[in-house]
mmCIF file of C-alpha atoms in Angstrom:
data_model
loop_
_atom_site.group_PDB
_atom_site.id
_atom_site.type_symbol
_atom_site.label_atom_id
_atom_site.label_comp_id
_atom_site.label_asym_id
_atom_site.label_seq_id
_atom_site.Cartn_x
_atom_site.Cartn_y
_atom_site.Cartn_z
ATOM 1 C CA UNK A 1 -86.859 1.518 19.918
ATOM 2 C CA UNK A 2 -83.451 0.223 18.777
ATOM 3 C CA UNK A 3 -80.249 2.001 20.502
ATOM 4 C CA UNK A 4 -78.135 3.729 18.199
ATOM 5 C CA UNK A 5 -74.114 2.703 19.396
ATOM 6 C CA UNK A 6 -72.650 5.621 17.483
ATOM 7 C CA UNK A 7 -71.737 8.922 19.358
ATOM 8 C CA UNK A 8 -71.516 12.187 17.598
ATOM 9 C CA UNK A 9 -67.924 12.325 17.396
ATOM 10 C CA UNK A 10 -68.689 9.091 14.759
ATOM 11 C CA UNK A 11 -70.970 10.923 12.654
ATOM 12 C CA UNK A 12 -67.994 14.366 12.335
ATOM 13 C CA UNK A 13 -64.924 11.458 11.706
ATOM 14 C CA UNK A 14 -67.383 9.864 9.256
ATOM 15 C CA UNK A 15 -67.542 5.718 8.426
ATOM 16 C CA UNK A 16 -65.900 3.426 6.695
ATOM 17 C CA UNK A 17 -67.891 1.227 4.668
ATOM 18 C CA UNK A 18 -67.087 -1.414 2.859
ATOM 19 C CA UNK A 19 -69.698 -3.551 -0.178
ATOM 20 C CA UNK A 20 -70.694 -6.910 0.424
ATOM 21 C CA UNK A 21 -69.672 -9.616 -2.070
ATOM 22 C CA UNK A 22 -73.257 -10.995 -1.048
ATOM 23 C CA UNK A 23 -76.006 -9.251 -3.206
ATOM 24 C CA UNK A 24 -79.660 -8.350 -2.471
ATOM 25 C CA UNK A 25 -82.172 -10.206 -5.061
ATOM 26 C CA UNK A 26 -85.023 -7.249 -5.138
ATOM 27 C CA UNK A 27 -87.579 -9.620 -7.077
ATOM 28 C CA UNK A 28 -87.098 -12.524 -4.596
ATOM 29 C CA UNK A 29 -90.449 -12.321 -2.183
ATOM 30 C CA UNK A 30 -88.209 -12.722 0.356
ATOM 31 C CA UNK A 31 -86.339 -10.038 0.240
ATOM 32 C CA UNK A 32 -89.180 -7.921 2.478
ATOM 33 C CA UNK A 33 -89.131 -10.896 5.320
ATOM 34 C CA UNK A 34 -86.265 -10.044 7.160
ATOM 35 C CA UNK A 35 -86.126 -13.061 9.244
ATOM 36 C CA UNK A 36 -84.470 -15.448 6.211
ATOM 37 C CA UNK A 37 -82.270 -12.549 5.224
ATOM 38 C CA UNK A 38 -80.511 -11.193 8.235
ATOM 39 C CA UNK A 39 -77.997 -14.762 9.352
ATOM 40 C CA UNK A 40 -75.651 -12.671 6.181
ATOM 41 C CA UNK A 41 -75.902 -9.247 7.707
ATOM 42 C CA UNK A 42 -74.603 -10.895 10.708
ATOM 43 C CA UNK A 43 -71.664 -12.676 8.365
ATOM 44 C CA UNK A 44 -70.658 -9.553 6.765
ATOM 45 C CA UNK A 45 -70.886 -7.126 9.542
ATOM 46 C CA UNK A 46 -68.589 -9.551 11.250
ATOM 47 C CA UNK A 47 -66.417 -9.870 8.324
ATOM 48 C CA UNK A 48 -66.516 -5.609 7.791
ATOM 49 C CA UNK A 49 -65.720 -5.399 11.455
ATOM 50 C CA UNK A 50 -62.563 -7.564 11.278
ATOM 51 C CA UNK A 51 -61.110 -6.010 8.154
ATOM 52 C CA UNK A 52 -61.271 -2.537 10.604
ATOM 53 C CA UNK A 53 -64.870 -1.223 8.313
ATOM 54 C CA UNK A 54 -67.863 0.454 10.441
ATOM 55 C CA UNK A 55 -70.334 -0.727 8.243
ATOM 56 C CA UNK A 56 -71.074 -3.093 4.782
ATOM 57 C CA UNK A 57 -73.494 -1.967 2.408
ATOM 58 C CA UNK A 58 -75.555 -4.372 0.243
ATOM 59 C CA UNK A 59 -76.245 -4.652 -3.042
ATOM 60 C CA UNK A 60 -79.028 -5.618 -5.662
ATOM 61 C CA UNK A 61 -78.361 -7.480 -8.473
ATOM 62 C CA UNK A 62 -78.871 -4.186 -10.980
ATOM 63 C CA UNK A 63 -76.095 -2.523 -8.776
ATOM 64 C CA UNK A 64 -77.972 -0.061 -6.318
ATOM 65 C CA UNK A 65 -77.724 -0.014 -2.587
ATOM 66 C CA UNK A 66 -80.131 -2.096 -0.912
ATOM 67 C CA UNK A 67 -79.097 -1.951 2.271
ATOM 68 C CA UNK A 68 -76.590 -1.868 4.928
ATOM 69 C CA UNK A 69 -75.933 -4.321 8.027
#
């Protein structure tokens, strides 16, 4: 089980998020193998965390959320 690093005084303040420039292709076959797609979560969480975001949120190419980091 993965640790979760927010506390609840997080969840009542609430995140900032920011959208990745990066997009999720949802017809690729490797979009379900998470080991060649998580080096640009990585990127952009770094990038998010820098710019003073919580989070980045991904998305597909037809413009829904895929995912965050």
């Amino acid at each position: 089980m993965r640790n979760i690093p927010y506390e609840e005084e997080d969840y009542k303040k609430g995140f900032s998020l920011k959208l990745s420039k990066v997009m999720r292709n949802e017809s690729s076959h490797m979009t379900y193998l998470k080991s060649f797609n998580y080096y640009d979560n990585i990127i952009e969480k770094r990038k998010a965390s820098n710019e003073g975001y919580d989070e980045v949120i991904f998305l597909n190419t037809k413009g829904y959320i895929a995912e965050g980091a």
